[in-house]
Amino acid sequence: MTDATALSETIRPDTTVAAFLADRPLRGVSGSFTVASACHRMRDDDIGALVVVEARRLVGIVTERDVAVRVIAGHRDPHLTLVREVMTRDPRTIAAEASLADAHALMRVGGFRHLPVMRGGEVVGMISLRDIPPGTAQAPGAPAGAPTDPA
């Protein structure tokens, strides 16, 4: 049995996002960070996105795609460009009490891979599509292989 198989067998689709992320620290930056600094943090933490927080309020996320499209392809200097200039503003979020299946469905339908997790108006984490173990995205009671996206 592979580690991924073992993990997916222990994680249920109705597991809450908060429970799944319980041992993971929130990783983020302020909008005044340079893109280069944000990229160093993503590299060091081996993640593809960071929440952007100002005065304890979620204002956006900065992703690898934001950097590629808005900085590199836009011929901007990552050492001079600020995160607030290129971040994805007002991203979709999910409640900490939502299920992994709900998070998976929201990301699939929305066409994005990173989803900030909220509790009472405060960002408490970020889940990535790649975080969700294979098979975990099944809706509770759905047969294996059933689609998780709403019709």
Coordinates of N, CA, C and O in Angstrom, one line a residue:
M1 N 0.8 -1.2 0.0 CA 0.0 0.0 0.0 C 0.9 1.2 0.0 O 1.8 1.4 0.8
T2 N 0.6 2.2 -0.9 CA 1.4 3.4 -0.9 C 1.0 4.4 0.2 O -0.1 4.2 0.7
D3 N 1.8 5.4 0.4 CA 1.5 6.4 1.5 C 0.2 7.1 1.1 O -0.6 7.4 1.9
A4 N 0.1 7.4 -0.2 CA -1.1 8.1 -0.7 C -2.4 7.3 -0.5 O -3.4 7.8 -0.1
T5 N -2.3 6.0 -0.8 CA -3.4 5.1 -0.6 C -3.8 5.0 0.9 O -4.9 5.1 1.3
A6 N -2.8 4.9 1.7 CA -3.0 4.8 3.2 C -3.7 6.1 3.7 O -4.6 6.0 4.5
L7 N -3.2 7.2 3.2 CA -3.8 8.5 3.6 C -5.2 8.6 3.2 O -6.1 9.1 3.9
S8 N -5.5 8.3 1.9 CA -6.8 8.4 1.4 C -7.8 7.5 2.1 O -9.0 7.8 2.2
E9 N -7.3 6.4 2.6 CA -8.2 5.5 3.4 C -8.5 6.0 4.8 O -9.5 5.6 5.4
T10 N -7.6 6.8 5.3 CA -7.9 7.4 6.7 C -8.6 8.7 6.6 O -9.1 9.1 7.7
I11 N -8.7 9.4 5.5 CA -9.3 10.7 5.4 C -10.7 10.4 4.7 O -10.7 9.9 3.6
R12 N -11.7 10.8 5.3 CA -13.1 10.7 4.8 C -13.5 12.0 4.0 O -13.1 13.0 4.4
P13 N -14.4 11.8 3.0 CA -14.8 13.0 2.3 C -15.6 14.0 3.2 O -15.5 15.2 2.9
D14 N -16.2 13.6 4.3 CA -16.9 14.5 5.1 C -16.0 15.1 6.2 O -16.5 15.8 7.1
T15 N -14.7 14.7 6.2 CA -13.7 15.4 7.1 C -13.8 16.9 6.9 O -13.8 17.3 5.7
T16 N -13.8 17.7 7.9 CA -13.8 19.1 7.7 C -12.5 19.6 7.2 O -11.4 19.0 7.5
V17 N -12.5 20.7 6.5 CA -11.3 21.3 6.1 C -10.4 21.7 7.3 O -9.2 21.5 7.3
A18 N -11.0 22.2 8.3 CA -10.3 22.6 9.5 C -9.6 21.4 10.1 O -8.4 21.5 10.5
A19 N -10.2 20.3 10.2 CA -9.6 19.1 10.8 C -8.5 18.6 9.9 O -7.4 18.2 10.5
F20 N -8.6 18.7 8.6 CA -7.6 18.2 7.7 C -6.4 19.1 7.8 O -5.2 18.6 7.7
L21 N -6.6 20.4 8.0 CA -5.4 21.4 8.0 C -4.9 21.6 9.4 O -4.1 22.5 9.6
A22 N -5.4 20.9 10.4 CA -5.2 21.2 11.8 C -3.7 21.4 12.2 O -3.3 22.2 13.0
D23 N -2.8 20.6 11.6 CA -1.4 20.6 11.9 C -0.6 21.4 11.0 O 0.6 21.4 11.0
R24 N -1.2 22.2 10.1 CA -0.5 23.0 9.1 C -0.6 24.5 9.5 O -1.7 25.0 9.6
P25 N 0.5 25.1 9.5 CA 0.5 26.6 9.8 C 0.0 27.4 8.6 O 0.1 27.0 7.5
L26 N -0.6 28.5 9.0 CA -1.1 29.4 7.9 C 0.2 30.1 7.4 O 1.0 30.6 8.1
R27 N 0.3 30.2 6.1 CA 1.4 30.8 5.4 C 0.9 31.9 4.6 O 0.1 31.8 3.7
G28 N 1.5 33.1 4.8 CA 1.0 34.3 4.1 C 2.0 35.4 4.1 O 3.1 35.3 4.7
V29 N 1.6 36.5 3.5 CA 2.4 37.7 3.4 C 1.5 38.9 3.4 O 0.3 38.7 3.2
S30 N 2.1 40.1 3.6 CA 1.3 41.3 3.4 C 1.5 41.8 1.9 O 2.4 41.3 1.3
G31 N 0.6 42.6 1.5 CA 0.7 43.1 0.2 C 2.0 44.0 -0.1 O 2.3 44.2 -1.3
S32 N 2.7 44.4 0.9 CA 3.9 45.2 0.8 C 5.1 44.3 0.5 O 6.2 44.9 0.3
F33 N 5.0 43.0 0.6 CA 6.1 42.2 0.3 C 6.4 42.3 -1.2 O 5.5 42.5 -2.0
T34 N 7.7 42.1 -1.6 CA 8.0 42.1 -3.0 C 7.6 40.7 -3.5 O 7.5 39.7 -2.7
V35 N 7.4 40.6 -4.8 CA 7.0 39.3 -5.4 C 8.2 38.3 -5.2 O 8.0 37.1 -4.9
A36 N 9.4 38.8 -5.3 CA 10.6 38.0 -5.1 C 10.6 37.4 -3.7 O 10.8 36.2 -3.5
S37 N 10.3 38.2 -2.7 CA 10.2 37.7 -1.3 C 9.1 36.6 -1.2 O 9.3 35.6 -0.5
A38 N 8.0 36.9 -1.8 CA 6.9 35.9 -1.7 C 7.3 34.6 -2.4 O 7.0 33.5 -1.9
C39 N 8.0 34.7 -3.5 CA 8.4 33.5 -4.2 C 9.4 32.7 -3.4 O 9.4 31.5 -3.4
H40 N 10.3 33.4 -2.7 CA 11.2 32.7 -1.8 C 10.5 32.0 -0.7 O 10.8 30.8 -0.4
R41 N 9.5 32.6 -0.1 CA 8.7 31.9 0.9 C 8.0 30.7 0.3 O 7.9 29.7 1.0
M42 N 7.4 30.8 -0.9 CA 6.7 29.7 -1.5 C 7.7 28.5 -1.7 O 7.4 27.4 -1.5
R43 N 8.9 28.9 -2.2 CA 9.9 27.9 -2.4 C 10.3 27.2 -1.1 O 10.4 26.0 -1.0
D44 N 10.6 28.0 -0.1 CA 11.1 27.5 1.2 C 10.0 26.6 1.8 O 10.4 25.6 2.5
D45 N 8.8 26.9 1.6 CA 7.7 26.1 2.3 C 7.1 25.1 1.3 O 6.2 24.4 1.7
D46 N 7.6 25.0 0.1 CA 7.2 24.0 -0.9 C 5.7 24.1 -1.1 O 5.0 23.1 -1.1
I47 N 5.2 25.3 -1.4 CA 3.8 25.6 -1.6 C 3.6 26.4 -2.9 O 4.6 27.1 -3.3
G48 N 2.4 26.5 -3.4 CA 2.2 27.2 -4.7 C 1.4 28.5 -4.5 O 1.1 29.1 -5.5
A49 N 1.0 28.8 -3.3 CA 0.3 30.0 -3.1 C 0.4 30.5 -1.6 O 0.6 29.7 -0.7
L50 N 0.2 31.8 -1.4 CA 0.2 32.4 -0.1 C -1.0 33.3 0.1 O -1.5 33.9 -0.9
V51 N -1.6 33.3 1.3 CA -2.7 34.2 1.6 C -2.0 35.6 1.7 O -0.9 35.7 2.1
V52 N -2.8 36.7 1.3 CA -2.3 38.0 1.5 C -3.2 38.7 2.5 O -4.4 38.7 2.3
V53 N -2.6 39.1 3.6 CA -3.4 39.6 4.7 C -2.9 41.1 5.0 O -1.8 41.3 5.1
E54 N -3.9 41.9 5.3 CA -3.6 43.3 5.7 C -4.5 43.6 6.9 O -5.7 43.4 6.8
A55 N -3.9 44.0 8.0 CA -4.7 44.3 9.2 C -5.6 43.2 9.6 O -6.7 43.3 9.9
R56 N -5.0 42.0 9.5 CA -5.7 40.7 9.9 C -6.9 40.4 9.0 O -7.7 39.5 9.4
R57 N -7.0 41.0 7.9 CA -8.1 40.7 7.0 C -7.5 40.2 5.7 O -6.6 40.7 5.1
L58 N -8.2 39.1 5.2 CA -7.8 38.5 3.9 C -8.1 39.5 2.8 O -9.3 39.9 2.6
V59 N -7.1 39.9 2.0 CA -7.3 40.8 0.9 C -7.0 40.1 -0.5 O -7.4 40.6 -1.5
G60 N -6.4 38.9 -0.4 CA -6.1 38.2 -1.7 C -5.2 37.0 -1.5 O -4.9 36.6 -0.3
I61 N -4.8 36.4 -2.6 CA -3.8 35.4 -2.6 C -2.8 35.6 -3.7 O -3.2 36.3 -4.7
V62 N -1.6 35.2 -3.5 CA -0.6 35.3 -4.6 C -0.2 33.8 -4.9 O 0.1 33.1 -4.0
T63 N -0.3 33.5 -6.2 CA -0.1 32.1 -6.6 C 1.1 32.1 -7.6 O 1.5 33.1 -8.2
E64 N 1.6 30.9 -7.9 CA 2.6 30.7 -8.9 C 2.1 31.3 -10.3 O 2.9 31.9 -11.0
R65 N 0.8 31.0 -10.5 CA 0.3 31.5 -11.8 C 0.2 33.0 -11.9 O 0.5 33.6 -12.9
D66 N -0.1 33.7 -10.8 CA -0.1 35.2 -10.7 C 1.3 35.7 -11.1 O 1.5 36.6 -11.8
V67 N 2.3 35.0 -10.5 CA 3.7 35.4 -10.8 C 4.1 35.2 -12.3 O 4.6 36.1 -12.9
A68 N 3.7 34.0 -12.8 CA 4.0 33.7 -14.2 C 3.3 34.7 -15.1 O 4.0 35.2 -16.1
V69 N 2.1 34.9 -15.0 CA 1.3 35.7 -15.9 C 1.4 37.2 -15.7 O 1.6 37.9 -16.7
R70 N 1.4 37.6 -14.5 CA 1.4 39.1 -14.2 C 2.8 39.7 -14.0 O 2.9 40.9 -14.2
V71 N 3.7 38.9 -13.7 CA 5.1 39.4 -13.4 C 6.0 39.0 -14.6 O 6.5 39.8 -15.3
I72 N 6.3 37.7 -14.7 CA 7.2 37.3 -15.7 C 6.7 37.6 -17.1 O 7.4 38.3 -17.9
A73 N 5.5 37.2 -17.5 CA 5.0 37.5 -18.8 C 4.7 38.9 -19.0 O 4.7 39.4 -20.1
G74 N 4.5 39.6 -17.9 CA 4.3 41.1 -18.0 C 5.5 41.9 -17.9 O 5.5 43.1 -17.9
H75 N 6.7 41.2 -18.0 CA 8.0 41.9 -18.0 C 8.2 42.9 -16.8 O 8.7 44.0 -17.0
R76 N 7.7 42.4 -15.6 CA 7.9 43.2 -14.4 C 9.0 42.6 -13.6 O 9.3 41.4 -13.6
D77 N 9.7 43.5 -12.9 CA 10.8 43.1 -12.0 C 10.3 42.5 -10.7 O 9.7 43.3 -9.9
P78 N 10.5 41.3 -10.4 CA 9.9 40.7 -9.2 C 10.5 41.3 -7.9 O 10.0 41.2 -6.8
H79 N 11.7 41.9 -8.0 CA 12.4 42.6 -6.9 C 11.8 43.9 -6.6 O 12.0 44.5 -5.5
L80 N 11.1 44.5 -7.6 CA 10.5 45.8 -7.4 C 8.9 45.8 -7.3 O 8.3 46.7 -6.8
T81 N 8.3 44.7 -7.9 CA 6.9 44.6 -7.9 C 6.4 44.1 -6.6 O 6.9 43.2 -6.0
L82 N 5.3 44.8 -6.1 CA 4.8 44.4 -4.8 C 3.6 43.4 -5.0 O 3.0 43.4 -6.0
V83 N 3.5 42.5 -4.0 CA 2.5 41.5 -4.1 C 1.1 42.1 -4.3 O 0.3 41.6 -5.1
R84 N 0.8 43.2 -3.7 CA -0.6 43.8 -3.8 C -0.9 44.2 -5.3 O -2.0 44.4 -5.7
E85 N 0.2 44.4 -6.1 CA 0.0 44.8 -7.5 C -0.4 43.7 -8.4 O -0.9 43.9 -9.5
V86 N -0.1 42.4 -8.0 CA -0.3 41.3 -8.9 C -1.1 40.2 -8.3 O -1.4 39.2 -9.0
M87 N -1.5 40.3 -7.0 CA -2.3 39.2 -6.3 C -3.7 39.1 -6.9 O -4.2 40.0 -7.6
T88 N -4.3 37.9 -6.7 CA -5.7 37.7 -7.0 C -6.5 38.3 -5.9 O -6.4 37.8 -4.7
R89 N -7.2 39.3 -6.1 CA -8.0 40.0 -5.1 C -9.3 39.3 -4.8 O -9.9 38.7 -5.7
D90 N -9.7 39.4 -3.6 CA -11.0 38.9 -3.1 C -11.3 37.4 -3.6 O -12.2 37.2 -4.3
P91 N -10.4 36.5 -3.3 CA -10.5 35.2 -3.8 C -11.7 34.5 -3.1 O -12.2 34.9 -2.1
R92 N -12.2 33.5 -3.8 CA -13.3 32.6 -3.2 C -12.7 32.0 -2.0 O -11.5 31.7 -1.9
T93 N -13.5 31.8 -1.0 CA -13.1 31.1 0.3 C -14.0 30.0 0.6 O -15.1 29.9 0.0
I94 N -13.7 29.3 1.7 CA -14.5 28.2 2.2 C -14.5 28.3 3.7 O -13.5 28.6 4.3
A95 N -15.6 27.9 4.3 CA -15.7 27.9 5.8 C -14.9 26.7 6.3 O -14.8 25.6 5.7
A96 N -14.2 26.9 7.4 CA -13.4 25.8 8.1 C -14.3 24.6 8.3 O -13.7 23.5 8.3
E97 N -15.5 24.7 8.5 CA -16.4 23.6 8.9 C -16.9 22.8 7.6 O -17.5 21.8 7.8
A98 N -16.6 23.3 6.5 CA -17.0 22.7 5.2 C -16.2 21.4 5.1 O -15.1 21.2 5.7
S99 N -16.7 20.5 4.3 CA -16.0 19.2 4.1 C -15.0 19.3 3.0 O -15.0 20.2 2.1
L100 N -14.1 18.3 3.0 CA -13.1 18.2 1.9 C -13.8 18.0 0.6 O -13.3 18.6 -0.4
A101 N -14.9 17.2 0.5 CA -15.6 17.1 -0.7 C -16.1 18.4 -1.2 O -16.1 18.7 -2.4
D102 N -16.6 19.2 -0.3 CA -17.1 20.6 -0.7 C -16.0 21.4 -1.2 O -16.1 22.1 -2.2
A103 N -14.8 21.4 -0.6 CA -13.7 22.2 -1.0 C -13.2 21.7 -2.4 O -12.9 22.6 -3.3
H104 N -13.1 20.4 -2.6 CA -12.7 19.9 -3.9 C -13.7 20.3 -5.0 O -13.3 20.8 -6.1
A105 N -15.0 20.2 -4.7 CA -16.0 20.6 -5.7 C -15.9 22.1 -6.1 O -16.0 22.4 -7.2
L106 N -15.7 22.9 -5.1 CA -15.7 24.3 -5.3 C -14.5 24.7 -6.2 O -14.6 25.5 -7.1
M107 N -13.3 24.1 -5.9 CA -12.1 24.3 -6.7 C -12.3 23.8 -8.1 O -11.9 24.5 -9.1
R108 N -12.8 22.6 -8.3 CA -13.0 22.1 -9.6 C -14.0 22.9 -10.4 O -13.7 23.2 -11.6
V109 N -15.1 23.2 -9.9 CA -16.1 24.0 -10.6 C -15.6 25.4 -10.9 O -15.8 26.0 -12.0
G110 N -14.9 26.0 -9.9 CA -14.3 27.4 -10.1 C -13.1 27.5 -11.0 O -12.7 28.5 -11.4
G111 N -12.4 26.3 -11.2 CA -11.3 26.3 -12.0 C -10.0 26.9 -11.4 O -9.2 27.5 -12.1
F112 N -9.9 26.8 -10.1 CA -8.7 27.2 -9.4 C -8.2 26.2 -8.4 O -8.9 25.2 -8.2
R113 N -7.0 26.3 -8.0 CA -6.3 25.3 -7.2 C -6.0 25.6 -5.7 O -5.6 24.7 -5.0
H114 N -6.3 26.8 -5.3 CA -6.0 27.2 -4.0 C -7.2 27.9 -3.4 O -7.8 28.8 -4.0
L115 N -7.5 27.6 -2.1 CA -8.8 28.1 -1.5 C -8.5 28.5 0.0 O -8.2 27.6 0.8
P116 N -8.6 29.8 0.3 CA -8.4 30.2 1.7 C -9.6 29.6 2.5 O -10.7 29.5 2.1
V117 N -9.2 29.3 3.7 CA -10.2 28.7 4.7 C -10.4 29.7 5.8 O -9.5 30.3 6.4
M118 N -11.7 30.0 6.0 CA -12.2 31.1 6.9 C -12.9 30.5 8.1 O -13.7 29.5 8.0
R119 N -12.7 31.2 9.3 CA -13.5 30.9 10.4 C -13.9 32.3 11.1 O -13.0 33.0 11.5
G120 N -15.2 32.6 11.1 CA -15.6 33.8 11.7 C -15.0 35.1 11.1 O -14.6 36.0 11.9
G121 N -14.8 35.1 9.8 CA -14.2 36.3 9.2 C -12.7 36.4 9.2 O -12.1 37.3 8.7
E122 N -12.0 35.3 9.8 CA -10.6 35.3 9.9 C -10.0 34.1 9.1 O -10.6 33.0 9.1
V123 N -9.0 34.4 8.3 CA -8.4 33.3 7.5 C -7.6 32.5 8.5 O -6.8 33.0 9.3
V124 N -7.8 31.1 8.4 CA -7.1 30.2 9.3 C -6.3 29.2 8.5 O -5.6 28.4 9.2
G125 N -6.3 29.2 7.2 CA -5.5 28.3 6.5 C -5.8 28.4 5.0 O -6.5 29.3 4.5
M126 N -5.1 27.5 4.2 CA -5.3 27.5 2.8 C -5.2 26.0 2.4 O -4.3 25.3 2.8
I127 N -6.2 25.6 1.6 CA -6.1 24.2 1.0 C -5.9 24.3 -0.5 O -6.4 25.2 -1.1
S128 N -5.1 23.3 -0.9 CA -4.8 23.2 -2.3 C -5.5 22.0 -2.9 O -5.6 21.0 -2.2
L129 N -5.8 22.0 -4.1 CA -6.4 20.9 -4.8 C -5.5 19.7 -4.7 O -5.9 18.5 -4.4
R130 N -4.1 19.9 -4.7 CA -3.2 18.8 -4.6 C -3.1 18.2 -3.1 O -2.6 17.1 -2.9
D131 N -3.6 19.0 -2.2 CA -3.6 18.5 -0.8 C -4.6 17.4 -0.6 O -4.4 16.5 0.3
I132 N -5.7 17.4 -1.3 CA -6.8 16.4 -1.1 C -6.4 15.1 -1.7 O -6.2 14.9 -2.9
P133 N -6.3 14.1 -0.8 CA -5.9 12.7 -1.3 C -6.8 12.2 -2.3 O -8.1 12.4 -2.2
P134 N -6.3 11.4 -3.3 CA -7.2 10.8 -4.3 C -8.3 9.9 -3.6 O -8.0 9.3 -2.6
G135 N -9.5 10.0 -4.1 CA -10.6 9.3 -3.5 C -11.3 10.0 -2.4 O -12.4 9.6 -2.0
T136 N -10.7 11.0 -1.8 CA -11.3 11.7 -0.6 C -12.3 12.6 -1.1 O -13.2 13.0 -0.3
A137 N -12.3 13.1 -2.3 CA -13.2 14.1 -2.8 C -14.6 13.5 -3.1 O -15.5 14.2 -3.5
Q138 N -14.8 12.2 -2.9 CA -16.1 11.6 -3.1 C -17.1 12.2 -2.1 O -16.8 12.3 -1.0
A139 N -18.3 12.5 -2.6 CA -19.3 12.9 -1.7 C -19.7 11.7 -0.8 O -19.6 10.6 -1.2
P140 N -20.0 12.0 0.5 CA -20.4 10.9 1.4 C -21.5 10.1 0.8 O -22.5 10.6 0.3
G141 N -21.3 8.7 0.8 CA -22.3 7.8 0.3 C -22.2 7.6 -1.2 O -23.0 6.8 -1.8
A142 N -21.4 8.4 -1.9 CA -21.3 8.2 -3.4 C -20.5 7.0 -3.7 O -19.5 6.7 -3.0
P143 N -20.9 6.3 -4.8 CA -20.0 5.2 -5.2 C -18.7 5.6 -5.7 O -18.5 6.7 -6.2
A144 N -17.7 4.8 -5.5 CA -16.3 5.1 -6.0 C -16.4 5.4 -7.5 O -17.1 4.8 -8.3
G145 N -15.7 6.5 -7.9 CA -15.7 6.9 -9.3 C -16.8 7.9 -9.6 O -16.8 8.4 -10.7
A146 N -17.7 8.1 -8.7 CA -18.8 9.1 -9.0 C -18.3 10.5 -9.1 O -17.4 10.8 -8.3
P147 N -18.8 11.3 -10.0 CA -18.3 12.7 -10.1 C -18.7 13.5 -8.8 O -19.7 13.2 -8.2
T148 N -17.8 14.4 -8.4 CA -18.0 15.2 -7.3 C -18.5 16.6 -7.6 O -19.0 17.3 -6.8
D149 N -18.4 16.9 -8.9 CA -18.9 18.2 -9.4 C -20.4 18.2 -9.5 O -21.0 17.3 -10.0
P150 N -21.1 19.3 -9.0 CA -22.5 19.3 -9.2 C -22.9 19.4 -10.7 O -22.2 20.0 -11.5
A151 N -24.1 18.9 -11.0 CA -24.5 18.9 -12.4 C -25.0 20.3 -12.8 O -25.3 21.1 -12.1

